[in-house]
CSV table of C-alpha atoms in Angstrom, one decimal:
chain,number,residue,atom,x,y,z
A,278,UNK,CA,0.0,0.0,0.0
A,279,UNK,CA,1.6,3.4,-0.9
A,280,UNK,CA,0.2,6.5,1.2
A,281,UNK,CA,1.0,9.3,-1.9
A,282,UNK,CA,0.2,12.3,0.0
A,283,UNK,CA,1.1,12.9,3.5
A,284,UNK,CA,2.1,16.0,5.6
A,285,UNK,CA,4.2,14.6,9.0
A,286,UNK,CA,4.2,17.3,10.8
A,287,UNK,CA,-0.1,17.6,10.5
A,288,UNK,CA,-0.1,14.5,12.5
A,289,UNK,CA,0.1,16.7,15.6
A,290,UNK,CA,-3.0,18.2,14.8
A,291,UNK,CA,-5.3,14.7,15.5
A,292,UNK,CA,-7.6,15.3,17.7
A,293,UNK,CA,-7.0,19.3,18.7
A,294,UNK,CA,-8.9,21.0,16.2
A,295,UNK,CA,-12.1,19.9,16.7
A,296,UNK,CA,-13.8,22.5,18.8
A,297,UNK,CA,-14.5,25.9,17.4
A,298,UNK,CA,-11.6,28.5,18.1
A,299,UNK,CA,-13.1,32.1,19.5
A,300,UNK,CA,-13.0,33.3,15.5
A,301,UNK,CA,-15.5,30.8,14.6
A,302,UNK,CA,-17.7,30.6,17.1
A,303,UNK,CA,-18.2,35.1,16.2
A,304,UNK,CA,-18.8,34.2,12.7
A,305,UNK,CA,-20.3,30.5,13.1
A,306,UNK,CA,-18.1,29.2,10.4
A,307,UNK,CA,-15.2,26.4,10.9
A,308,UNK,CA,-13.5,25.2,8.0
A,309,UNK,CA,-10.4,24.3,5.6
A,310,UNK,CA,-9.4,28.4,6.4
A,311,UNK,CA,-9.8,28.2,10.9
A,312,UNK,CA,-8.0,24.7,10.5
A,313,UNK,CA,-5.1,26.5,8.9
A,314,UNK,CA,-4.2,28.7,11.0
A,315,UNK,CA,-3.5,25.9,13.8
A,316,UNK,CA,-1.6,24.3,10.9
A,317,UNK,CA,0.6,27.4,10.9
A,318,UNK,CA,0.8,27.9,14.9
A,319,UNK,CA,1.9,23.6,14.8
A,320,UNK,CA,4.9,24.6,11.6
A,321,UNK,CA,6.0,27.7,13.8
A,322,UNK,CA,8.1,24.9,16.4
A,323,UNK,CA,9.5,23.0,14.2
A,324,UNK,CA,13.5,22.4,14.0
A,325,UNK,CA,15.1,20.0,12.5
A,326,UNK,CA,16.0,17.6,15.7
A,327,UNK,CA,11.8,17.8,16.3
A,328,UNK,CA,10.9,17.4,12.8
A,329,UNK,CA,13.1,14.2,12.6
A,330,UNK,CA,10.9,12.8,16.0
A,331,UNK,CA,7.7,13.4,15.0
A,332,UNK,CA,8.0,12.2,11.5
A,333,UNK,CA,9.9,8.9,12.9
A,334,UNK,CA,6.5,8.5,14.3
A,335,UNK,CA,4.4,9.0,11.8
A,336,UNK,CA,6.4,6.9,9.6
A,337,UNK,CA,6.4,3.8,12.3
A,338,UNK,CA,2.8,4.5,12.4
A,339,UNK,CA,2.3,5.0,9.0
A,340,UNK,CA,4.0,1.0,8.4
A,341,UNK,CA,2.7,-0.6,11.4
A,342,UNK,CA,-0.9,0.6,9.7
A,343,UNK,CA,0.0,-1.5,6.1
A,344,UNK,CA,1.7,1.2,4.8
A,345,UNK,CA,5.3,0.6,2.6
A,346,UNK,CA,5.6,3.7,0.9
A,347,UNK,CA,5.1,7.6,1.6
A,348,UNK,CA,5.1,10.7,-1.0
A,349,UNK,CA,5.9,13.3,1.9
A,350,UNK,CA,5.0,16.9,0.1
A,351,UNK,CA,7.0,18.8,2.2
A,352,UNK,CA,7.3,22.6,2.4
A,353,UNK,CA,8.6,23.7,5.8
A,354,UNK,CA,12.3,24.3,4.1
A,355,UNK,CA,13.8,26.2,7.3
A,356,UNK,CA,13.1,25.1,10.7
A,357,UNK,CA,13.7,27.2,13.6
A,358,UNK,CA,16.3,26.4,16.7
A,359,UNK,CA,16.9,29.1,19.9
A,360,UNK,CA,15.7,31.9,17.5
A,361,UNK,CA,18.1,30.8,14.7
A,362,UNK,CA,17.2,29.6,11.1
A,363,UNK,CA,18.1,25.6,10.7
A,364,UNK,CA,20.8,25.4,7.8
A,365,UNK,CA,20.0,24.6,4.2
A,366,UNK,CA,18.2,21.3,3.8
A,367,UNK,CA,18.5,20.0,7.2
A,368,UNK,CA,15.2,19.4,7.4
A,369,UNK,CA,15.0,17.4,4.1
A,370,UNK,CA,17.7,15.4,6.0
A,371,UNK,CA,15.6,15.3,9.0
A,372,UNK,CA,12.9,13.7,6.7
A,373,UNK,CA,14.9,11.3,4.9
A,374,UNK,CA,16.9,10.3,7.8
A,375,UNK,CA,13.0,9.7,9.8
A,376,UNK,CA,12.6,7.5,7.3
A,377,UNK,CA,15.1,5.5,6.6
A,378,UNK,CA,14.6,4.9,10.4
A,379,UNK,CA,10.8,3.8,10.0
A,380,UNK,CA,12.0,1.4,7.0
A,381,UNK,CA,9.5,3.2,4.6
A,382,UNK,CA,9.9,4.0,1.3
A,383,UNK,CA,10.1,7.9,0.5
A,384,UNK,CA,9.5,9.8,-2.1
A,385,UNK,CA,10.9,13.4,-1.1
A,386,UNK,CA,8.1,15.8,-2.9
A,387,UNK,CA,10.2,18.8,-1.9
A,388,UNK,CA,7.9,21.9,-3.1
A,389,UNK,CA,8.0,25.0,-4.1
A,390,UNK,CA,6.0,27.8,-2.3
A,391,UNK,CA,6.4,31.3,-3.3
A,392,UNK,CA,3.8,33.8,-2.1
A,393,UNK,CA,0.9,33.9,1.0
A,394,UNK,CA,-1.7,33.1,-1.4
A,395,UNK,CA,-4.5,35.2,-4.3
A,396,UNK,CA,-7.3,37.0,-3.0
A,397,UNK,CA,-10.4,36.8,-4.3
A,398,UNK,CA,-9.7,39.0,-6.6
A,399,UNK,CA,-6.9,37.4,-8.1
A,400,UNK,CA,-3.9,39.6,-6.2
A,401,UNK,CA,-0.8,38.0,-4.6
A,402,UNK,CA,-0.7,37.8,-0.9
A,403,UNK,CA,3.0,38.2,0.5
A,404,UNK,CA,4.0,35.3,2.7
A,405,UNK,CA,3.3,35.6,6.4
A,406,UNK,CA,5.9,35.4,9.2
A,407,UNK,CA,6.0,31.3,9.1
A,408,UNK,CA,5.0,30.9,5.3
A,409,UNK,CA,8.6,33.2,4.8
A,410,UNK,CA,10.4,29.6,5.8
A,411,UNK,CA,9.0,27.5,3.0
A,412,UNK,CA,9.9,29.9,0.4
A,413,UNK,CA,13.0,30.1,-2.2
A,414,UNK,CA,11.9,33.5,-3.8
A,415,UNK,CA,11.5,32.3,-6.8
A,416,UNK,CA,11.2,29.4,-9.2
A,417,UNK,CA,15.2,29.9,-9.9
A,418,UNK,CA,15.9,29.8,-5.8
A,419,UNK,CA,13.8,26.5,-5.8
A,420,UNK,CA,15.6,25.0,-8.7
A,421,UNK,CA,18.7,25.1,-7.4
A,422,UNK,CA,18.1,24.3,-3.7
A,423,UNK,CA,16.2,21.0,-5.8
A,424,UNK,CA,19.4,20.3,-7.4
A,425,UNK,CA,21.4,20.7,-4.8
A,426,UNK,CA,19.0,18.0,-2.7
A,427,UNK,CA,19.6,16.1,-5.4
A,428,UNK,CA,22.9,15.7,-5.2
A,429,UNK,CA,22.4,14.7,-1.5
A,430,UNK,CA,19.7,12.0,-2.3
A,431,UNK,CA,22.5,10.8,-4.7
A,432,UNK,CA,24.6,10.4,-1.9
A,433,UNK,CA,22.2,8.9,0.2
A,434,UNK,CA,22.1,6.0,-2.0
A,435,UNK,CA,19.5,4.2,-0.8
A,436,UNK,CA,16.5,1.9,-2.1
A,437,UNK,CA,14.2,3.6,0.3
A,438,UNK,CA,14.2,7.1,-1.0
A,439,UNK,CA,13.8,9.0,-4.2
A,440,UNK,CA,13.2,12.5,-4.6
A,441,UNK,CA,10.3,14.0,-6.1
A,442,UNK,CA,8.7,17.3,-6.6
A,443,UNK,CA,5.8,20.0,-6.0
A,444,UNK,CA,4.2,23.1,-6.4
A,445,UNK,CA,2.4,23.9,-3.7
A,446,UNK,CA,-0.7,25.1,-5.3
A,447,UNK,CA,-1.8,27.5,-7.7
A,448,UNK,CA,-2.3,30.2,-4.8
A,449,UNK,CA,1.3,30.0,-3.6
A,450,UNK,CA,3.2,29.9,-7.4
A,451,UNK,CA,2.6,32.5,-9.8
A,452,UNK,CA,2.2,31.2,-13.4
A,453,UNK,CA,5.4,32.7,-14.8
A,454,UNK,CA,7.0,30.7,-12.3
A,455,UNK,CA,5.2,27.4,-13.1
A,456,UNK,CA,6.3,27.7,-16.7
A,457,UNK,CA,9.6,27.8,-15.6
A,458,UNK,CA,9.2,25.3,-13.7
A,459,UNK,CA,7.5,23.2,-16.3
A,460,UNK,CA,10.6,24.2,-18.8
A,461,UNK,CA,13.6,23.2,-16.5
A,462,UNK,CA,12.7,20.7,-13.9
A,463,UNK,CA,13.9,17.4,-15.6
A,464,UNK,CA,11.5,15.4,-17.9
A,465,UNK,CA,9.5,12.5,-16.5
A,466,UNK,CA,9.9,14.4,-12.7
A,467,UNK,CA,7.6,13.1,-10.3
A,468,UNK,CA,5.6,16.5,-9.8
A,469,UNK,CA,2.7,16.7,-7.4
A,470,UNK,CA,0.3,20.3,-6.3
A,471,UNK,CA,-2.9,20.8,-4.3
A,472,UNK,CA,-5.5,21.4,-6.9
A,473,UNK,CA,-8.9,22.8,-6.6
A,474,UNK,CA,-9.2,21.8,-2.6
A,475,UNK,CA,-11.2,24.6,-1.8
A,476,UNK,CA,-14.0,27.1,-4.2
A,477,UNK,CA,-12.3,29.6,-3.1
A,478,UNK,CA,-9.3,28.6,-4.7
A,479,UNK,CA,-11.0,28.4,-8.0
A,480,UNK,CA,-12.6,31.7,-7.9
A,481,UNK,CA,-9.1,33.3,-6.8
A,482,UNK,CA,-7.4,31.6,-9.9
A,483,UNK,CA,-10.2,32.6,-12.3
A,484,UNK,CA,-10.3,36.3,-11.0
A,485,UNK,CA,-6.2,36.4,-11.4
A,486,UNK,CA,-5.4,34.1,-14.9
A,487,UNK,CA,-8.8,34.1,-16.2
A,488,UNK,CA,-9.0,30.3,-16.1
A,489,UNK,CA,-8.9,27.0,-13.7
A,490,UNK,CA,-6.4,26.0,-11.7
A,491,UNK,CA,-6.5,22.9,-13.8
A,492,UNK,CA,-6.4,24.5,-17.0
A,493,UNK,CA,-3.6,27.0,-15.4
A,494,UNK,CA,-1.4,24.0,-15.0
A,495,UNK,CA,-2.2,22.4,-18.0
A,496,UNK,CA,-1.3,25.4,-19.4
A,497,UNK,CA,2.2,25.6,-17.9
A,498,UNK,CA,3.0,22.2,-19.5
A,499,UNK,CA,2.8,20.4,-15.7
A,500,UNK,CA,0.1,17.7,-17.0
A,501,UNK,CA,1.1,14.0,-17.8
A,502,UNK,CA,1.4,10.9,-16.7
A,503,UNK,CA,4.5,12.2,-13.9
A,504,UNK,CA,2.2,14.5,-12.4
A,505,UNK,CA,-0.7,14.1,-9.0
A,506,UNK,CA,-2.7,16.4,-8.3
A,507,UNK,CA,-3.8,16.2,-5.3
A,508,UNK,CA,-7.9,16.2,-3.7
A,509,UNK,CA,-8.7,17.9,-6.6
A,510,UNK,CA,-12.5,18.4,-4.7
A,511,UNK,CA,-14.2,21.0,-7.2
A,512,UNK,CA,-13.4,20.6,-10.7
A,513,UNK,CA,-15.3,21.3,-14.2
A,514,UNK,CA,-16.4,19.1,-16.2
A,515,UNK,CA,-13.1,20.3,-18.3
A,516,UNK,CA,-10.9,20.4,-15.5
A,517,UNK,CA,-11.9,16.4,-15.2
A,518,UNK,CA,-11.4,15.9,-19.1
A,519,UNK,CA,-8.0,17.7,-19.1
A,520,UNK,CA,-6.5,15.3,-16.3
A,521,UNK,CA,-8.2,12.4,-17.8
A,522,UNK,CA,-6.8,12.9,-21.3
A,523,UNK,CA,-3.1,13.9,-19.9
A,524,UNK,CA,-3.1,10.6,-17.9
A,525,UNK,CA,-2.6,12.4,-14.6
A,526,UNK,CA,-3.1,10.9,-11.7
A,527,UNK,CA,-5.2,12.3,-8.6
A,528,UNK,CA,-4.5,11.5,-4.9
A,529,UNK,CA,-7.6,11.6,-3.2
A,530,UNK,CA,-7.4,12.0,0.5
A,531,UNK,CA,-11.1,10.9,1.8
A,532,UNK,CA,-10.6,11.0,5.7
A,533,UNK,CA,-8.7,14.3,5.7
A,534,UNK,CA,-11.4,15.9,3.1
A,535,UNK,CA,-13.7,14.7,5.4
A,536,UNK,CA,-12.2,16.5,8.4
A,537,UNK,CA,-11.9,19.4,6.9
A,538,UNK,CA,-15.5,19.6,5.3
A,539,UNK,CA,-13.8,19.6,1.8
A,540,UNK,CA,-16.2,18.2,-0.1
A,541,UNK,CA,-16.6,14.7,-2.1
A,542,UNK,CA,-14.4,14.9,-5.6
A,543,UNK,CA,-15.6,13.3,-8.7
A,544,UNK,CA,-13.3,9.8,-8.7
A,545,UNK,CA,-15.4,7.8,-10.7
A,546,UNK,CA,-15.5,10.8,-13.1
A,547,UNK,CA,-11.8,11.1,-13.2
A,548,UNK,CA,-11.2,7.8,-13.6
A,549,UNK,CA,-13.4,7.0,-16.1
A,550,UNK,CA,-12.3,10.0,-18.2
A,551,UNK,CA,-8.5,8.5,-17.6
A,552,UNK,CA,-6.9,9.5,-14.9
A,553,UNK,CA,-5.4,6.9,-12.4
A,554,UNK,CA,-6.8,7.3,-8.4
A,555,UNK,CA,-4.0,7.0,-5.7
A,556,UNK,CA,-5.2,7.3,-2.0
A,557,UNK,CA,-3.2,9.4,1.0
A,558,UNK,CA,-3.7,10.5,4.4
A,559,UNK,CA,-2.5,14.2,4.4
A,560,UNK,CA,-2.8,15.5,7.6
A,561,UNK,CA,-3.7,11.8,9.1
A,562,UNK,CA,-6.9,12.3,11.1
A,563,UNK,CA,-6.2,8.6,10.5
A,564,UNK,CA,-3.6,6.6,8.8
A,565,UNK,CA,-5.2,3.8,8.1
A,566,UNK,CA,-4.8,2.9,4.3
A,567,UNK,CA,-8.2,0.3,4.4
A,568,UNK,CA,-10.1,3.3,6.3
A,569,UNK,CA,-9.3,5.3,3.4
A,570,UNK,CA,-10.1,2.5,0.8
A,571,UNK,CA,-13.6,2.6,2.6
A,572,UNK,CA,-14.0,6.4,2.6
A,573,UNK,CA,-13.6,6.8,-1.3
A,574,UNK,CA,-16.2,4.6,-1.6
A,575,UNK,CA,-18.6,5.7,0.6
A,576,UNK,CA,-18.3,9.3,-0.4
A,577,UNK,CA,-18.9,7.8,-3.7
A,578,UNK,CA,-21.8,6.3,-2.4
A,579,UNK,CA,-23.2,9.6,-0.3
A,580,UNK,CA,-22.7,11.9,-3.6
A,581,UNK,CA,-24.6,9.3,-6.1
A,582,UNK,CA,-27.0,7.4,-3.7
A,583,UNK,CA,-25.7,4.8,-5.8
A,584,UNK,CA,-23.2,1.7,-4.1
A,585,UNK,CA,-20.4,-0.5,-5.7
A,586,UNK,CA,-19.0,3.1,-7.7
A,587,UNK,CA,-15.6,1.0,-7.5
A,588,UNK,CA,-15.0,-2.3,-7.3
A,589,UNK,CA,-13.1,-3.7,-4.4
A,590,UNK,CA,-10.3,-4.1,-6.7
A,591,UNK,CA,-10.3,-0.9,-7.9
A,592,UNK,CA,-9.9,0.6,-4.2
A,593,UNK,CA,-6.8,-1.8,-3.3
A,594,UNK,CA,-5.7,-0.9,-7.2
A,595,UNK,CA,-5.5,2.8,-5.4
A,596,UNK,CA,-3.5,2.1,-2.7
A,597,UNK,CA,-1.4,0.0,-4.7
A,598,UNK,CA,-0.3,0.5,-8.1
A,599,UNK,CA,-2.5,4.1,-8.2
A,600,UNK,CA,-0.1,5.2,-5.2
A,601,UNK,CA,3.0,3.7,-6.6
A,602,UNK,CA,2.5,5.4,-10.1
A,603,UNK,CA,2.0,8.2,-8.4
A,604,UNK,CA,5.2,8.3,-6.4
A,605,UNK,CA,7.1,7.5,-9.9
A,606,UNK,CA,7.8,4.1,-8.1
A,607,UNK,CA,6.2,2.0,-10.9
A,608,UNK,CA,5.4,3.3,-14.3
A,609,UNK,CA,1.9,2.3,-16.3
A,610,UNK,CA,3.8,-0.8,-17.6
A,611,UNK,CA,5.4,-2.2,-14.4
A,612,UNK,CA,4.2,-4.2,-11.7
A,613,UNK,CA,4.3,-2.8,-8.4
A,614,UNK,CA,4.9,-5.3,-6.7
A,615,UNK,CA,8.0,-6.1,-8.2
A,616,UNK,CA,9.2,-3.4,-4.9
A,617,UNK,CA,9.2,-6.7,-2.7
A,618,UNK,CA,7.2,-5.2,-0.3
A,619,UNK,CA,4.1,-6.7,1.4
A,620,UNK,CA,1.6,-7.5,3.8
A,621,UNK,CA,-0.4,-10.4,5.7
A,622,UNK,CA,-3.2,-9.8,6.7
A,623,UNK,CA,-6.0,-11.4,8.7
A,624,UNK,CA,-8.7,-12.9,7.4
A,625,UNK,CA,-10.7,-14.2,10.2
A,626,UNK,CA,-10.4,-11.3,13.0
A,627,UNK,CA,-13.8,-10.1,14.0
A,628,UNK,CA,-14.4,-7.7,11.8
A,629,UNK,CA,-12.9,-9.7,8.8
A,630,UNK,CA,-13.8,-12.8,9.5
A,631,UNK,CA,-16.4,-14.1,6.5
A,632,UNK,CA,-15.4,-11.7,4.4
A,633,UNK,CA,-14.6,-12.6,0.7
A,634,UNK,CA,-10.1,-11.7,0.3
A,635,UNK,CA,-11.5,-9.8,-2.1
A,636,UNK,CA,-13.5,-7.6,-0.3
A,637,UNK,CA,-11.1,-6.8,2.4
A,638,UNK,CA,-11.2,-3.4,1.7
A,639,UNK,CA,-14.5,-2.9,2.7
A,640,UNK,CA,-14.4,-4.8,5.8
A,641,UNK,CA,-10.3,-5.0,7.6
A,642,UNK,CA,-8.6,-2.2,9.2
A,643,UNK,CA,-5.6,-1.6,9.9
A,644,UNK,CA,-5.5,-3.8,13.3
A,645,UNK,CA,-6.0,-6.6,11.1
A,646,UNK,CA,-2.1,-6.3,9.7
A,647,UNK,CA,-0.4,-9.1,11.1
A,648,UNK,CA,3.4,-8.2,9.2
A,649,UNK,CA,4.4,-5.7,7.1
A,650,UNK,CA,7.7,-6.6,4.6
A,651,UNK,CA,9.3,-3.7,3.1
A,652,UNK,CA,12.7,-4.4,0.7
A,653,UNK,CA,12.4,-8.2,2.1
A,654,UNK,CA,12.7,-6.5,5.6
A,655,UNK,CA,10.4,-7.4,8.0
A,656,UNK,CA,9.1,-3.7,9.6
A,657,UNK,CA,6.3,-4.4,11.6
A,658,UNK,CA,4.5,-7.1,13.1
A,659,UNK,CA,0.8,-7.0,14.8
A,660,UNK,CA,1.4,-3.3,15.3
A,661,UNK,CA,4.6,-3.0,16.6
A,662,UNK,CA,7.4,-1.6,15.0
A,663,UNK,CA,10.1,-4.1,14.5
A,664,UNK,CA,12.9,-1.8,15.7
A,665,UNK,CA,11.6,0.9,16.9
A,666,UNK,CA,8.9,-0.7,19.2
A,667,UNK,CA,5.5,1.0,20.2
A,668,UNK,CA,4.5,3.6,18.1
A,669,UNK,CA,2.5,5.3,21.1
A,670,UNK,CA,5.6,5.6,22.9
A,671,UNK,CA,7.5,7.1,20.3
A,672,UNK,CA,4.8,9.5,20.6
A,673,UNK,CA,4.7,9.9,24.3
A,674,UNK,CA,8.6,10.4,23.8
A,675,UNK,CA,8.1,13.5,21.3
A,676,UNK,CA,5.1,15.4,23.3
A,677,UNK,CA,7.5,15.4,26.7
A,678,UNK,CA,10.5,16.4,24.6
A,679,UNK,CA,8.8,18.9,22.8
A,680,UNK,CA,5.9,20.2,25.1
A,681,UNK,CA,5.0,23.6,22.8
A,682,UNK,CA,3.3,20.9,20.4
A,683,UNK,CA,0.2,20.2,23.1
């Protein structure tokens, strides 16, 4: 299973956002917008040596869940330590190195975020005190800090990680820059961006470009079979044919476009039209890869009043091959499974037991994963982490460590 969309550092969020802050409650509104602010207050910590914790967590979590693979779209480029800006890619190192730990697969989707955001009516919003540490400047500052992380991923040298890459989103790269980026990142470059997440991101993009964000980025020459986009909740009918026809892929996210009152995107639309469907967890309101099997389906379901809008093979072909493809770990003509990695699972727990294999997705969690292999490693067994032990106490570990986090 290969989680294509994931945010560590999010994972700190679980279960603290869920009452309404003293903004919402004056206004009677809680969404996407309230939730990212505490997104913002959680990046504010972060340092390299805390980054590297936490996502060693989320990793073990992430493979002691049926997990074996993460695209981590990561922004936060400069962490903070005793006032003082971390140094230049430490916490890509941090990342890397958390998972290398966790024995997970990364793909490093290091990503390019320029400016605060487009108001409504389609002008750029500087960056605000914490967006300032994900940005480059420019699409030229990004370039060469990519290259440069290149070079160390190189050095690295291991079967566990490859480097990727992103734009943020529409709202936080200017079109000139996504040409360039489109014209100089290398061909067949894994390439992911948040897409059409929120309306207000569409009416933004429309006020400043006159089109989609879709058509914006097909526009730029980003579309094709190397690129995700990522929820992609509100689209056209056009925006759907455009992906469909490039052979893009689209990481849907259920639980977390659940949580944050998203909306339901148009799957079966997008993969009927073309596109390949890769599942992630995002900000991990849960991390559990059958969970999110279930939720596509079901929002499927909800939207159409209609059930069986994917196959049970279609939903584990999501968090398979969909998620693999994605992650440029197995192209349209290779087998992903030809990574080595794999799971057992049980098939006669309580809540599986009965159940057709083939329609585990609909009925197993991820307490029903009794090993998880990853490079002919064994990582995890009945949810503890091989080497690293309990997950929860890794977690108990980081909160006492790092205490501004609760």
């Amino acid at each position: 299973m290969v989680n294509a969309h994931s945010h560590a550092f999010h994972r700190v969020l679980r279960g603290r956002t869920h009452e309404r802050s003293e903004t919402s409650v004056t206004d009677s509104t809680d969404n996407f917008w309230t939730w990212r602010t505490q997104m913002y207050a959680a990046a504010s910590y972060l340092s390299p040596g805390a980054y590297e914790q936490l996502a060693t967590a989320v990793f073990a979590e992430m493979v002691t869940c049926g997990w074996t693979a993460v695209g981590e779209f990561h922004y936060v480029h400069r962490g903070q330590t005793a006032g003082t800006l971390s140094e230049p890619l430490a916490m890509e190192r941090a990342l890397i190195n958390a998972a290398i730990a966790a024995g997970i697969r990364i793909t490093l989707l290091d990503t390019c975020y320029l400016q605060g955001g487009l108001s409504v009516a389609g002008e750029a919003i500087p960056l605000n005190e914490v967006q300032s540490r994900f940005s480059d400047g420019n699409a030229e500052g990004w370039l060469k800090r990519w290259n440069e992380l290149h070079d160390v991923v190189t050095e690295i040298n291991s079967p566990l990680v490859t480097l990727g890459a992103a734009v943020h989103s529409v709202r936080a790269v200017p079109k000139i820059e996504l040409e360039r980026i489109g014209a100089e990142l290398p061909a067949g470059t894994t390439l992911h961006a948040h897409v059409s997440e929120q309306p207000a991101e569409n009416e933004a993009c429309r006020a400043a470009y006159g089109m989609t964000p879709t058509e914006l980025l097909s526009s730029s020459g980003l579309l094709g079979p190397s690129f995700s986009a990522v929820h992609a909740t509100h689209l056209t009918p056009h925006d759907i044919e455009l992906l469909g026809s490039s052979g893009s892929t689209i990481v849907m996210c259920p639980s977390t476009e659940a949580d944050l009152a998203d909306g339901i995107g148009p799957a079966r639309a997008l993969a009927d039209a073309g596109a390949t469907i890769a599942l992630g967890t995002d900000q991990h309101a849960s991390i559990d890869p059958y969970l999110e099997m279930r939720a596509l389906e079901h929002g499927e379901r909800l939207s159409t009043g209609q059930r069986g809008r994917f196959q049970p093979a279609e939903l584990m072909d999501a968090a398979v091959s969909g998620g693999a493809r994605s992650l440029g770990l197995a192209g349209p003509d290779t087998d992903s499974t030809d990574l080595d990695d794999y799971l057992m699972v049980d098939c006669e727990s309580m809540r599986t037991f009965g159940s057709r294999v083939s329609q585990l997705p609909l009925t197993a969690t991820a307490a029903d994963v009794q090993q998880v292999v990853i490079n002919q490693r064994v990582v995890a067994e009945n949810g503890v982490h091989a080497q690293l032990g309990s997950v929860e106490e890794l977690y108990c570990a980081f909160m006492t460590e790092h205490p501004e986090f609760q």
